[in-house]
Structures are given as C-alpha cells and as structure tokens.
XYZ file of C-alpha atoms in Angstrom:
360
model
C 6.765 7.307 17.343
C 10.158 6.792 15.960
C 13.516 7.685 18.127
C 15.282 10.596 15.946
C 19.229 9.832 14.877
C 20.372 12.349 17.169
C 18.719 10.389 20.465
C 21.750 9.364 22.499
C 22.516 5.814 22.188
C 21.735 5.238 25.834
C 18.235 6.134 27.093
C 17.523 8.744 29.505
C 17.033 6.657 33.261
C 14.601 8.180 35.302
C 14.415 5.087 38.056
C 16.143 6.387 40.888
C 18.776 8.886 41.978
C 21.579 6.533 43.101
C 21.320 5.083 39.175
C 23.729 8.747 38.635
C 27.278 9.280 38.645
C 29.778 10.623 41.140
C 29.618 14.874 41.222
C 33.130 16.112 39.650
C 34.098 17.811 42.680
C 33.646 14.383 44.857
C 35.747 12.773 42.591
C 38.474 15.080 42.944
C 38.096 15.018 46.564
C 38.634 11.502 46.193
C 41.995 11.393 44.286
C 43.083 14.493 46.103
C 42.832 12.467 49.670
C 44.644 9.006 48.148
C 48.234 10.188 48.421
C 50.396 9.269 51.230
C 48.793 7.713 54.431
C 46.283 8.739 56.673
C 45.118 7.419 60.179
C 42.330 4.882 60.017
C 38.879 4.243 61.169
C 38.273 8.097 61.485
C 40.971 9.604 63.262
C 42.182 11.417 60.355
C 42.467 14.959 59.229
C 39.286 15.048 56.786
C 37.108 13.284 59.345
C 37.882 15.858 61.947
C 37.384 19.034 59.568
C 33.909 17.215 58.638
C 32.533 17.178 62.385
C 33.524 20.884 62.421
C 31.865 21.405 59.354
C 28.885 19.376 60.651
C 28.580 21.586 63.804
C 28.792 25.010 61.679
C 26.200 23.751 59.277
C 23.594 22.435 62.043
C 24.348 25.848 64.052
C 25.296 23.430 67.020
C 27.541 20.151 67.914
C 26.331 17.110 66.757
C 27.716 13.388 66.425
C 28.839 12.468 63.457
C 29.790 8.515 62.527
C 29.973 8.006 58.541
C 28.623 4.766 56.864
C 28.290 3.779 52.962
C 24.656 3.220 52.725
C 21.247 4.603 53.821
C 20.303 1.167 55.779
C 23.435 1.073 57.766
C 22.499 5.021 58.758
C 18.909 4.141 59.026
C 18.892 0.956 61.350
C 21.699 2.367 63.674
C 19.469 5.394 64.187
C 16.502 3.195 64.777
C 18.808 0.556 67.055
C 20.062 3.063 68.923
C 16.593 4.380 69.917
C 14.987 1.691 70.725
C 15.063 -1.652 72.455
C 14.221 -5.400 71.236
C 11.139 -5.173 72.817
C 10.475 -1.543 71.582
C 8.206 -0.271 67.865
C 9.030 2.168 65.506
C 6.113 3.798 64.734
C 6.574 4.473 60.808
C 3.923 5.377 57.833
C 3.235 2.533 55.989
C 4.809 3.844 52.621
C 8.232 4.259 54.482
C 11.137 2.974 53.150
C 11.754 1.215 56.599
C 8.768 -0.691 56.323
C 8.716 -1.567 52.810
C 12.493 -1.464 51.576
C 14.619 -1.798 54.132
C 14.630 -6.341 53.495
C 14.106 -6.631 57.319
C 17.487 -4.354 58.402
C 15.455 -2.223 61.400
C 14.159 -5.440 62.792
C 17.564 -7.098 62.987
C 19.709 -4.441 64.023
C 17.195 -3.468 67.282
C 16.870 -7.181 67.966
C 14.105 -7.529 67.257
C 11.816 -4.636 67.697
C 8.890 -4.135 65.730
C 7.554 -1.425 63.158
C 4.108 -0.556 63.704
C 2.323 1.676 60.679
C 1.198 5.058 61.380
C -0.899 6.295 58.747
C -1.456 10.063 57.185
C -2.097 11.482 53.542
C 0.862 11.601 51.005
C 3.082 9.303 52.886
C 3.172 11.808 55.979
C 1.872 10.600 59.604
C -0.610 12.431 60.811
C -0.278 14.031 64.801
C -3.352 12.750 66.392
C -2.871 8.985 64.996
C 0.345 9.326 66.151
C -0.657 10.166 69.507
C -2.998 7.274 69.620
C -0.456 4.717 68.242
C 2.404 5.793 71.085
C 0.074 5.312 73.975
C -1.345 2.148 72.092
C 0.179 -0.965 75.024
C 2.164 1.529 76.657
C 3.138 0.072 79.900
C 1.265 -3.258 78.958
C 4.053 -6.013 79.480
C 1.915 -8.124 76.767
C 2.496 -5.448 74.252
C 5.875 -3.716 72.346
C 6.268 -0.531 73.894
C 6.839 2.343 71.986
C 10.138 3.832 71.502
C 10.586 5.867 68.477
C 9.118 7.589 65.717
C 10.584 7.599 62.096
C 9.967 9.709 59.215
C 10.728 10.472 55.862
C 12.481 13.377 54.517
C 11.274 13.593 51.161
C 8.682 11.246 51.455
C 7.987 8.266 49.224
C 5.869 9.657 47.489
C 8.249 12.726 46.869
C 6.019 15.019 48.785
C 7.592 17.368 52.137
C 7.316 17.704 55.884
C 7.002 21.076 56.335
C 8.987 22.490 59.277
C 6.006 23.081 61.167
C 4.627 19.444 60.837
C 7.157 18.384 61.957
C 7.427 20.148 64.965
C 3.835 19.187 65.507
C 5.160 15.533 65.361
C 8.179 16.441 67.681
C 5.728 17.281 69.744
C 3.877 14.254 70.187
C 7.357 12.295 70.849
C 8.277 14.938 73.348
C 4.660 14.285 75.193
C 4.875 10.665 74.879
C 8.657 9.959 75.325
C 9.806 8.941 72.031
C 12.719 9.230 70.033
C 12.357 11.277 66.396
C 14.516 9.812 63.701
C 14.132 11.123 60.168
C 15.077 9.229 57.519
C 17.033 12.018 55.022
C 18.377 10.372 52.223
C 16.932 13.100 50.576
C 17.287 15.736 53.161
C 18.919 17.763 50.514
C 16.091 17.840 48.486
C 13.627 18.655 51.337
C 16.147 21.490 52.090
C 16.754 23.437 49.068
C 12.279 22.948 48.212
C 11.331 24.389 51.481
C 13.804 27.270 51.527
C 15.090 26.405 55.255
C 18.379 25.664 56.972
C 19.206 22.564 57.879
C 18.714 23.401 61.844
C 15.325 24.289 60.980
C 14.623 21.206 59.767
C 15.493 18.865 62.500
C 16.699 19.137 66.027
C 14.751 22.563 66.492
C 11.399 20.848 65.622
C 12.115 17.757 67.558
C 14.752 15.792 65.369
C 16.991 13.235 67.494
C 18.376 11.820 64.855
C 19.140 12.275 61.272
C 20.187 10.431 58.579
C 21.406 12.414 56.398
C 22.024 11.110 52.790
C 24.596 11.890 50.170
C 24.651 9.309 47.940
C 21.666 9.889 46.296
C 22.417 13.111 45.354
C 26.183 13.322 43.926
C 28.391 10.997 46.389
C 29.872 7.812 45.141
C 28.505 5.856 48.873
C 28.375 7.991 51.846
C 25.712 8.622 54.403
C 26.380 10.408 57.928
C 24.281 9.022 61.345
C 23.777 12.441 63.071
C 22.676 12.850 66.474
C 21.759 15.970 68.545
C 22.136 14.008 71.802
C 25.381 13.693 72.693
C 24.167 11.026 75.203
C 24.272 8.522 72.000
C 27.246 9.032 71.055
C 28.875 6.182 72.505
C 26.249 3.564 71.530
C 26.321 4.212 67.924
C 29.935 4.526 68.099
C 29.598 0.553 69.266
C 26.436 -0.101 67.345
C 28.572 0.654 63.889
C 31.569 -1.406 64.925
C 29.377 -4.117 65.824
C 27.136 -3.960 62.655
C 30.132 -4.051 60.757
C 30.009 -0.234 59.372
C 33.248 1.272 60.686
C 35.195 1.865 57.894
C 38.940 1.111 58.237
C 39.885 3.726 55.356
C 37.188 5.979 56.569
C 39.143 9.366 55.253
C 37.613 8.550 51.631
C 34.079 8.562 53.514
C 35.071 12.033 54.678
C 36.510 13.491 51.501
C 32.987 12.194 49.940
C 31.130 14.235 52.496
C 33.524 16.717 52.668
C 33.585 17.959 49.387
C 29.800 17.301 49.149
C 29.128 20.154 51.733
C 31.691 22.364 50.125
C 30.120 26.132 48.573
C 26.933 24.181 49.141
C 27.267 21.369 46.591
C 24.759 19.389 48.652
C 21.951 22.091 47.849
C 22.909 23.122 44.388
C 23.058 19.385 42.896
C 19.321 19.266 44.876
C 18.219 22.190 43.452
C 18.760 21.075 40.243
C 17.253 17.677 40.702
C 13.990 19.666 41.873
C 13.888 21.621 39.257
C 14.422 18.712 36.230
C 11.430 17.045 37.881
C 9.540 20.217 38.016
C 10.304 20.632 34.474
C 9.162 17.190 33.648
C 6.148 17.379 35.660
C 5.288 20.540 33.717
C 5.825 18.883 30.291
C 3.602 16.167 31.089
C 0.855 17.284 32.522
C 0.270 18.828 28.488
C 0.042 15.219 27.046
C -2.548 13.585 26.176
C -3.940 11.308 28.721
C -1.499 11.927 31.156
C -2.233 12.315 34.967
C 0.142 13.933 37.039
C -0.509 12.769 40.216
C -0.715 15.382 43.545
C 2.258 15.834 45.811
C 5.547 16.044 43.680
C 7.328 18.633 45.492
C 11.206 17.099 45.442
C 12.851 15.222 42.687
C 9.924 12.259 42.515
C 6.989 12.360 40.272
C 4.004 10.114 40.071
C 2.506 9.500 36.787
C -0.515 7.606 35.713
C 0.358 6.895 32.030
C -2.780 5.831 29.324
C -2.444 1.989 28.497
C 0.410 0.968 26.855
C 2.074 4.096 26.781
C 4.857 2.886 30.087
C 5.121 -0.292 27.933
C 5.980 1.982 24.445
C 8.924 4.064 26.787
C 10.420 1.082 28.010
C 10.877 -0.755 24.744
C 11.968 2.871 22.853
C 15.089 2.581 25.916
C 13.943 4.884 28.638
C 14.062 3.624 32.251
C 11.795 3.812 35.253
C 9.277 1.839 37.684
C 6.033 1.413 36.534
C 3.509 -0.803 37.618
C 4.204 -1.347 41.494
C 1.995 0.700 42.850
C -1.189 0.613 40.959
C -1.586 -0.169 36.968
C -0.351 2.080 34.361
C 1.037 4.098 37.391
C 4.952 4.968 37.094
C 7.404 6.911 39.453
C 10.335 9.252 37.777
C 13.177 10.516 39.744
C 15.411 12.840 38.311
C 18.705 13.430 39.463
C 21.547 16.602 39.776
C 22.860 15.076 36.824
C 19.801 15.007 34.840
C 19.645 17.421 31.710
C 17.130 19.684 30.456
C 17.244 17.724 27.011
C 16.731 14.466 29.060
C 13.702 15.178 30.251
C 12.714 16.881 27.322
C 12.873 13.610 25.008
C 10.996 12.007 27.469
C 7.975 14.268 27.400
C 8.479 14.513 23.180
C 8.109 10.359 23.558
C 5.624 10.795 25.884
C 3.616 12.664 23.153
C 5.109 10.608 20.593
C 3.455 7.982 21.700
C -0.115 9.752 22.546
C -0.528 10.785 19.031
C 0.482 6.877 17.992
C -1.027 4.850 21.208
C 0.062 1.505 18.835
C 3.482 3.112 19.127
C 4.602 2.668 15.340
C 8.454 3.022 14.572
C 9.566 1.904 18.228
C-alpha cells in the first residue's frame, strides 16, 4: 500500500486520549484567568464558582479538591478510604492494579489491592461479596476497606447504572467504600445516556474521580466526594501528597470552562462516535477481528500478521502487542477527525489486499 501525497505529514495517533491537544475553549479560559492576581491555593473566584457548578451538576453538594493528574485523584480517593492495613478490592485489568507504578500502595501506607475478577474488565457482585468477607475480622489478614472501579473500563466497555448499584450494594452490606475511577466518566456519560448523579452517588458512589484531561483539558482532574465527612482528610491528604496547587485558579478555569454548555459531554460524544466509526470501518477488512465490548472511545483489534507492523512503519500510532499477539488497542479522541480514522481503515485495507505491504 502506498501513503497518497495528500496524507498529512504527521500520522494519525490513535494510542491514547491524553496524546490530544488542549479544547479551544480551555485555552481561552486559560489566558482569560492570567491577568491581574488571584488568591492562591483555591480561595479564588473560579474555584468557588466551580464547587457551585459541581453541586448543580451532581444535583447535590459535593467536595471538590482539584489535582493535575488521574493518580494524584485516584490514590487520594483510595487513601482516604482505606487504612495501611486495609485492600482495595479492584478487577485485575484496572488501571490501579496494572498502571498506577505502585501510587495506591504508597499513598494508603501500605494497603494492599486484592483482584476481583468479572467479564470485560467489570467485577462481578457475587465474587465481590466473597472477596469483602474474605479475612474479615481475621487480625492475620488485610481487611477490606474499599472497592474501586472503572468508569470506562480498560477494555473500553461500561458499568451500566444498574451494575453498579448492584455493586453499591455489596459495599453497603459489607461496609466498604465505592470509589470509581472516571477518567473517562465523560465518556461513560454521554454512551449510557444518564446524568452524572445517576451514575455515582445514587448507585452507591463515595467517591469519584472524575477526569478531564483525557478528554480536552491541558492537566486537571477533580477528587469528588459525596461524604462530606472526608472532606477534611483529603483536604490534608493533598497537601501532604504534594497536590495542592499554589496557582490553583488555572486548575479551575481548566475545569471550569470544561463543564461550560456541556463541553465535557460534547468533546465525549464525539470521541465515541470516531471510535464507533472506526470500529465500523474495520470490522469490513479483511482479516480483521473486532473484538466484543467497545462501547466508549477504546477499541480492541486483533489485526492479521504483519498488518500492526505495516501501520506503524506507514506513521500511524497505537499499542499493539501487550495484551495478546497481533492484538492492538485504538483510542480516539474529541479531537479526532472523520478523515483520521478514515485513512486508517483505507491502510488497514491497503495493507489486506498487499499483506507484504509494498510501497510503505
């Protein structure tokens, strides 16, 4: 297959989300909050009209405490919940438990993560159940303390509302914390068709981290909890960890202008559908198997030999070959194009019709 002269000079990248820009209207947001002076480490103007906003958009109050990556949201969550001699139960294709370079177990202390399994990355109620009575009470043993989940899943598949109150449920019965991980909460949001209430504290949620970056910020991630009781902690447990932000009102404007007319679930919406779009295109090549439970903005491919080898040389980017061979993951983003993805399914069949991948 040969590139055509009109292919941009720099391949499409379909590795990850945080690989895109900055959203327009962030950016402005940005420069719009750098004149003049502002109070620091949160007590500003745009960090108080973002806990309002919070509140409105969660249809309750809720703690808000801003921090510039996912594992700084996700390990105060998880150290807030649960002592040094606690578990997080998590599935084993989490990205606490594989990702995460050790983060939960160092902020708790020392607690330990103990894999829950369940099909397409999501834990299944009943081995739940049996995992958080598993030592409970047994001074030998970690006790359990919390429950974590991801919101979309690894795998780019979806907790339903109702599974996740069935989860909720188990925590409630067994006295466990739920955290969901949202980095893509957005995503999970604007699939299922639900509000963002219905998606975590009324089925159970204690905690949310809910992500930004991914989807349009330039670093931004907010540690929400529905218990005001934790407030304090993770007020201390960010200072501590080194996540309070002296300049914290360009946090704000980030998240600020993300939630703005809904800029969080339009920039999602798109990033569903370009993966949707690609999933569509090829599943019609030659070879290709488009594996089950893309329902976000991630896509599982198994690709016919040599063909992920062909697409990386011709300039296209992605992961292939970390989960099983010839198997690749593609994650579009809310500033991937229509004609992005569609070069990558016409190299895709390119490269079908010419497996020895002539003309690279």
């Amino acid at each position: 297959m040969t590139i055509s002269p009109a292919s941009p000079t720099r391949m499409p990248a379909f590795g990850s989300d945080n690989m895109a820009g900055v959203s327009p209207q962030i950016l402005e947001a940005l420069a719009a909050c750098n004149g003049g002076t502002a109070r620091s480490y949160g007590a500003d103007e745009v960090s108080a009209r973002l806990e309002r906003r919070f509140a409105e958009l969660f249809e309750r109050e809720v703690t808000v405490l801003l921090v510039s990556t996912g594992t700084a949201a996700n390990t105060l969550c998880l150290a807030a919940a649960t002592p040094p001699w606690g578990a997080v139960l998590c599935h084993p294709l989490s990205h606490i438990e594989n990702d995460e370079c050790g983060a939960p177990e160092f902020f708790t202390g020392g607690a330990k993560l103990v894999p829950v399994d369940g099909p397409l990355a999501k834990i299944d109620p009943e081995a739940l159940l049996a995992k958080a009575r598993d030592g409970k009470g047994d001074v030998h043993a970690v006790q359990p303390a919390c429950v974590s989940i991801t919101q979309a899943t690894e795998l780019g598949t979806l907790y339903t509302p109702d599974e996740v109150a069935a989860l909720g449920a188990v925590c409630r019965e067994t006295g466990l914390a739920l955290h969901m991980d949202g980095s893509r909460f957005a995503n999970a949001v604007a699939a299922l068709g639900v509000s963002p209430a219905e998606m975590s504290w009324k089925v159970g949620v204690d905690l949310l981290s809910f992500g930004a970056t991914k989807n349009g910020a330039m670093g931004v991630e907010a540690v929400l909890s529905f218990d005001p009781k934790r407030a304090r902690e993770l007020a201390l447990r960010r200072k501590r960890g080194g996540h309070l932000t002296s300049k914290m009102r360009f946090l704000a404007a980030q998240m600020e202008a993300y939630l703005a007319d809904d800029l969080w679930l339009a920039n999602a919406r798109h990033a569903n559908a370009m993966a949707d779009r690609l999933g569509r295109g090829l599943a019609e090549v030659a070879g290709v198997e488009v594996q089950e439970g893309a329902e976000a903005n991630i896509l599982f491919c198994k690709l016919p030999d040599g063909m992920a080898t062909a697409l990386l040389t011709a300039g296209f980017y992605f992961y292939a070959d970390r989960w099983a061979p010839n198997v690749v993951r593609l994650v579009t983003s809310f500033a991937t194009t229509a004609a992005e993805v569609d070069l990558f399914i016409a190299a895709a069949r390119g490269f079908a019709l010419s497996p020895a991948g002539v003309g690279i």
